């Protein structure tokens, strides 16, 4: 993987070229996942650039998603590194970890993955009571009488329906509206913001949407593990209201890779993003119709003080001429 001619970030479209192909070869070939969602792709391109230009690696991207990546680790011991693994959604992963096939290097999203019910910041400012279920139940018209939900078939589909039933919101005038795609769900937030209209519904972080449009989580009470397990299931007979747990989101590597390339493994154990940072990068990407590579350059040029703490002295010297 070689980073090509990319735009640096910001209002001024400063162009920079990051030349691939290091003149030294310290660590050989490294395979790393290129997952099929935005935040993970940014993690991958940032990591790949640092490995190539700072540590002399020949980085090969492996297009994948969660389940295929874990299956490949189990069956082939590849790829070397999996970025942004949402572990709770992949039970098979824990067997690989427990039998020593893989090593957890970092909580790559330091805040974890966040799912929840949200209202726009302007609505919370005007009506702070709407940040509670009780407040929405008493004033359904203030949120437009509608709950904007994820598409049918998504993992959040059943959980939201069960929580809506358990909360009593449907009985108090809230209509569940399922969007046909993630794109239309995101567009509904943008449209609400444009006209400062009511909006209430489900979303998650990190995403470009929450980077561009400040949203406030609605308090769904204390997390109830048993209730959540039932709400996720399709046959929950007696739903009980429960928020989502904060998802652990990991970077993992094979044990053989960690033993073979300890310096690179140490680098990847330091690669961590806050949700605020990632939301901001993804918002910049969307606003500028940028590629994942360009978003990586934006992060590298905007958050220099962050990633310089990740690398060793030799890598810092090599990267000094580029960034």
Coordinates of C-alpha atoms in Angstrom, one line a residue:
X1 CA 0.0 0.0 0.0
X2 CA 1.4 3.3 -1.0
X3 CA -0.1 6.6 -0.1
X4 CA -0.5 8.7 -3.3
X5 CA -0.9 12.4 -3.9
X6 CA -3.3 13.6 -1.2
X7 CA -4.8 16.8 0.1
X8 CA -3.8 18.1 3.4
X9 CA -6.7 19.3 5.6
X10 CA -8.3 22.5 6.3
X11 CA -10.0 25.4 4.6
X12 CA -6.9 26.0 2.5
X13 CA -6.5 23.1 0.1
X14 CA -2.8 22.5 0.6
X15 CA -1.6 19.7 -1.5
X16 CA 1.1 17.3 -0.3
X17 CA 2.6 14.2 -1.8
X18 CA 3.6 11.3 0.5
X19 CA 6.0 9.2 -1.5
X20 CA 5.6 5.5 -0.8
X21 CA 8.5 3.0 -0.9
X22 CA 10.9 3.6 2.0
X23 CA 14.6 3.5 1.2
X24 CA 15.2 1.0 4.0
X25 CA 13.5 -2.3 4.7
X26 CA 13.4 -2.9 8.4
X27 CA 10.3 -5.0 8.9
X28 CA 9.3 -6.7 5.7
X29 CA 5.7 -7.3 4.7
X30 CA 2.8 -6.6 7.1
X31 CA -0.8 -7.4 6.3
X32 CA -3.5 -5.2 7.8
X33 CA -7.3 -5.2 7.4
X34 CA -9.1 -2.5 5.5
X35 CA -12.5 -2.8 7.0
X36 CA -15.6 -1.7 5.1
X37 CA -16.6 1.3 7.3
X38 CA -15.1 4.8 7.5
X39 CA -13.5 5.0 11.0
X40 CA -11.7 1.7 10.6
X41 CA -10.4 2.7 7.2
X42 CA -9.0 5.9 8.6
X43 CA -7.2 3.9 11.4
X44 CA -5.8 1.6 8.7
X45 CA -4.5 4.3 6.4
X46 CA -2.9 6.3 9.3
X47 CA -1.3 3.1 10.7
X48 CA -0.1 2.0 7.2
X49 CA 1.6 5.3 6.6
X50 CA 3.4 5.3 9.9
X51 CA 4.5 1.7 9.4
X52 CA 5.7 2.3 5.9
X53 CA 7.4 5.6 6.3
X54 CA 8.5 5.3 9.9
X55 CA 9.3 1.6 10.3
X56 CA 10.2 0.6 6.7
X57 CA 7.4 -1.9 6.3
X58 CA 5.8 -3.1 3.1
X59 CA 2.2 -2.8 4.1
X60 CA -0.5 -4.8 2.3
X61 CA -4.1 -3.9 2.8
X62 CA -6.6 -6.8 3.1
X63 CA -10.2 -5.7 2.3
X64 CA -12.5 -7.3 4.9
X65 CA -15.2 -6.9 7.6
X66 CA -15.6 -8.2 11.1
X67 CA -16.7 -11.9 10.7
X68 CA -14.5 -12.7 7.6
X69 CA -11.4 -11.2 9.4
X70 CA -11.9 -13.3 12.5
X71 CA -12.6 -16.4 10.3
X72 CA -9.4 -15.8 8.4
X73 CA -7.4 -15.4 11.6
X74 CA -8.8 -18.8 12.8
X75 CA -8.2 -20.6 9.6
X76 CA -5.0 -19.0 8.1
X77 CA -3.4 -16.9 10.9
X78 CA -3.7 -13.9 8.6
X79 CA -3.9 -10.9 8.4
X80 CA -1.2 -9.8 10.8
X81 CA -3.2 -6.9 12.2
X82 CA -7.0 -6.4 12.5
X83 CA -8.0 -2.8 13.1
X84 CA -11.2 -1.7 14.8
X85 CA -12.5 -5.0 15.9
X86 CA -15.9 -4.7 17.7
X87 CA -15.3 -7.7 19.9
X88 CA -18.7 -8.1 21.4
X89 CA -20.2 -8.7 18.0
X90 CA -17.7 -11.5 17.3
X91 CA -17.9 -14.3 19.9
X92 CA -15.5 -16.4 17.9
X93 CA -12.8 -13.8 18.6
X94 CA -12.6 -14.6 22.3
X95 CA -11.6 -18.2 21.6
X96 CA -8.7 -16.9 19.5
X97 CA -7.6 -14.6 22.2
X98 CA -7.9 -17.2 24.9
X99 CA -5.9 -19.8 23.0
X100 CA -3.1 -17.4 22.3
X101 CA -3.7 -17.0 18.5
X102 CA -4.0 -13.3 18.8
X103 CA -2.9 -10.5 21.2
X104 CA -5.0 -7.4 22.1
X105 CA -2.7 -4.4 21.3
X106 CA -5.0 -1.4 22.0
X107 CA -8.4 -0.1 22.6
X108 CA -8.2 1.8 19.3
X109 CA -11.3 3.9 20.2
X110 CA -10.5 5.0 23.7
X111 CA -14.1 6.0 24.4
X112 CA -15.4 2.7 22.9
X113 CA -18.1 2.4 20.4
X114 CA -21.3 4.3 21.4
X115 CA -24.9 3.5 20.4
X116 CA -27.9 5.3 21.8
X117 CA -30.9 7.5 21.4
X118 CA -30.2 11.2 20.6
X119 CA -31.8 14.6 20.1
X120 CA -30.1 17.7 18.5
X121 CA -28.1 20.0 20.7
X122 CA -30.4 22.9 19.9
X123 CA -33.5 20.9 21.0
X124 CA -31.8 19.9 24.3
X125 CA -30.9 23.6 24.9
X126 CA -34.4 24.7 24.3
X127 CA -36.1 21.8 26.2
X128 CA -33.7 20.1 28.5
X129 CA -36.5 17.8 29.7
X130 CA -36.3 16.0 26.4
X131 CA -32.9 14.5 27.4
X132 CA -35.0 12.0 29.5
X133 CA -37.5 9.3 28.5
X134 CA -40.0 10.8 30.9
X135 CA -39.6 14.2 29.3
X136 CA -40.2 12.8 25.8
X137 CA -43.1 10.8 27.0
X138 CA -44.8 13.9 28.4
X139 CA -44.0 16.0 25.3
X140 CA -44.0 13.8 22.2
X141 CA -44.9 16.8 20.0
X142 CA -41.6 18.5 20.9
X143 CA -39.6 15.7 19.2
X144 CA -42.0 15.6 16.2
X145 CA -43.9 12.5 17.5
X146 CA -41.4 10.3 15.7
X147 CA -38.5 8.0 16.5
X148 CA -36.0 7.7 13.6
X149 CA -34.8 4.2 13.5
X150 CA -32.2 2.2 11.7
X151 CA -33.2 0.0 8.7
X152 CA -34.9 -3.4 9.0
X153 CA -32.3 -6.2 9.4
X154 CA -29.6 -4.1 11.2
X155 CA -28.5 -5.3 14.6
X156 CA -30.1 -2.2 16.2
X157 CA -33.5 -3.0 14.6
X158 CA -34.7 -5.5 17.3
X159 CA -33.0 -3.7 20.1
X160 CA -34.7 -0.4 19.4
X161 CA -38.1 -2.0 18.9
X162 CA -37.9 -3.8 22.2
X163 CA -36.6 -0.7 24.0
X164 CA -39.4 1.4 22.5
X165 CA -42.0 -1.1 23.8
X166 CA -40.4 -1.3 27.2
X167 CA -40.1 2.5 27.5
X168 CA -43.8 3.1 26.8
X169 CA -43.0 5.7 24.2
X170 CA -45.1 4.1 21.5
X171 CA -48.2 4.2 23.9
X172 CA -47.5 7.9 24.4
X173 CA -47.6 9.1 20.8
X174 CA -44.2 8.3 19.4
X175 CA -44.3 6.6 16.0
X176 CA -41.4 4.4 15.0
X177 CA -40.1 5.3 11.6
X178 CA -37.6 2.9 10.1
X179 CA -35.4 4.4 7.4
X180 CA -34.6 2.4 4.3
X181 CA -30.9 2.9 4.6
X182 CA -28.1 4.3 6.8
X183 CA -27.8 7.2 4.3
X184 CA -31.4 8.3 4.7
X185 CA -31.1 8.1 8.5
X186 CA -28.1 10.4 8.3
X187 CA -29.8 12.7 5.9
X188 CA -32.8 13.1 8.3
X189 CA -30.4 14.5 10.9
X190 CA -28.8 16.9 8.4
X191 CA -32.3 18.1 7.3
X192 CA -33.4 18.6 10.8
X193 CA -30.4 20.7 11.5
X194 CA -30.8 22.8 8.4
X195 CA -34.3 23.8 9.5
X196 CA -33.8 23.5 13.3
X197 CA -36.6 21.1 13.4
X198 CA -37.4 18.4 16.0
X199 CA -35.5 15.1 15.7
X200 CA -35.4 12.0 18.0
X201 CA -33.9 8.7 17.1
X202 CA -31.0 6.1 17.1
X203 CA -27.4 6.8 16.0
X204 CA -23.9 5.7 16.9
X205 CA -20.4 7.1 17.3
X206 CA -17.8 7.6 15.9
X207 CA -19.4 8.8 12.7
X208 CA -19.1 11.9 10.5
X209 CA -22.7 12.7 11.3
X210 CA -22.0 13.3 15.0
X211 CA -18.9 15.1 14.0
X212 CA -20.9 17.6 11.9
X213 CA -24.1 17.8 13.9
X214 CA -23.8 18.1 17.7
X215 CA -26.3 15.7 19.3
X216 CA -27.2 14.9 22.9
X217 CA -27.9 11.4 24.2
X218 CA -31.2 10.7 25.8
X219 CA -30.8 9.1 29.2
X220 CA -32.1 5.6 29.0
X221 CA -31.3 4.7 32.6
X222 CA -28.8 2.2 33.9
X223 CA -27.4 -0.6 31.7
X224 CA -29.1 -3.9 32.5
X225 CA -27.1 -6.8 31.0
X226 CA -29.9 -9.4 31.2
X227 CA -32.4 -6.9 29.7
X228 CA -30.0 -5.9 26.9
X229 CA -29.4 -9.6 26.0
X230 CA -33.1 -10.1 25.7
X231 CA -33.7 -6.9 23.7
X232 CA -31.0 -7.9 21.2
X233 CA -32.8 -11.3 20.6
X234 CA -35.8 -11.6 18.2
X235 CA -38.0 -13.4 20.7
X236 CA -37.8 -11.2 23.8
X237 CA -41.2 -11.8 25.5
X238 CA -40.8 -9.2 28.2
X239 CA -38.6 -6.3 27.1
X240 CA -37.0 -4.1 29.7
X241 CA -35.6 -0.7 28.9
X242 CA -31.8 -0.7 28.8
X243 CA -29.1 1.4 27.0
X244 CA -26.4 -0.2 25.0
X245 CA -23.1 -1.0 26.8
X246 CA -20.1 0.9 25.6
X247 CA -18.5 -1.4 23.0
X248 CA -14.9 -2.4 23.3
X249 CA -13.2 -1.7 20.0
X250 CA -9.8 -3.2 19.6
X251 CA -6.7 -3.5 17.4
X252 CA -5.4 -7.0 17.6
X253 CA -2.5 -8.8 16.0
X254 CA -1.4 -12.4 15.6
X255 CA 1.0 -13.7 18.3
X256 CA 3.5 -14.7 15.6
X257 CA 3.5 -11.1 14.2
X258 CA 4.0 -9.6 17.7
X259 CA 7.0 -11.9 18.2
X260 CA 8.4 -11.2 14.7
X261 CA 7.9 -7.4 14.7
X262 CA 7.9 -6.2 18.3
X263 CA 8.6 -2.5 17.4
X264 CA 5.7 -2.4 15.0
X265 CA 3.5 -4.1 17.6
X266 CA 4.5 -1.5 20.1
X267 CA 3.5 1.2 17.6
X268 CA 0.1 -0.3 17.1
X269 CA -0.4 -0.6 20.8
X270 CA -0.2 3.2 20.9
X271 CA -2.5 4.0 17.9
X272 CA -5.6 5.2 19.7
X273 CA -8.3 7.8 18.7
X274 CA -10.9 9.5 20.9
X275 CA -14.4 9.6 19.4
X276 CA -14.2 13.4 19.3
X277 CA -11.0 13.1 17.1
X278 CA -12.5 10.5 14.8
X279 CA -15.9 12.2 14.5
X280 CA -14.0 15.4 13.5
X281 CA -11.9 13.6 10.9
X282 CA -14.9 11.9 9.4
X283 CA -16.8 15.1 9.3
X284 CA -13.9 16.8 7.5
X285 CA -13.8 13.8 5.0
X286 CA -17.5 14.1 4.3
X287 CA -17.5 17.9 4.0
X288 CA -14.6 17.7 1.5
X289 CA -15.8 14.6 -0.4
X290 CA -12.4 13.2 0.5
X291 CA -11.0 9.7 0.3
X292 CA -9.9 7.6 3.3
X293 CA -6.3 8.3 2.3
X294 CA -7.0 12.1 2.3
X295 CA -8.7 11.8 5.7
X296 CA -5.6 10.0 7.0
X297 CA -3.5 12.9 5.7
X298 CA -5.8 15.3 7.4
X299 CA -5.4 13.5 10.7
X300 CA -1.6 13.3 10.3
X301 CA -1.3 17.0 9.6
X302 CA -3.8 18.2 12.1
X303 CA -3.1 15.9 15.1
X304 CA 0.7 15.9 14.8
X305 CA 1.1 16.1 18.6
X306 CA -1.1 13.0 19.0
X307 CA 0.6 10.6 16.6
X308 CA 4.2 11.7 17.5
X309 CA 3.6 10.2 20.9
X310 CA 2.9 6.8 19.2
X311 CA 6.2 6.3 17.4
X312 CA 9.8 5.6 18.5
X313 CA 12.7 8.0 18.0
X314 CA 14.0 6.3 14.9
X315 CA 10.6 6.6 13.2
X316 CA 10.2 10.2 14.3
X317 CA 13.5 11.0 12.6
X318 CA 12.4 9.3 9.4
X319 CA 9.0 11.0 9.4
X320 CA 10.4 14.5 10.2
X321 CA 11.3 15.1 6.5
X322 CA 7.7 14.3 5.4
X323 CA 5.5 15.8 8.0

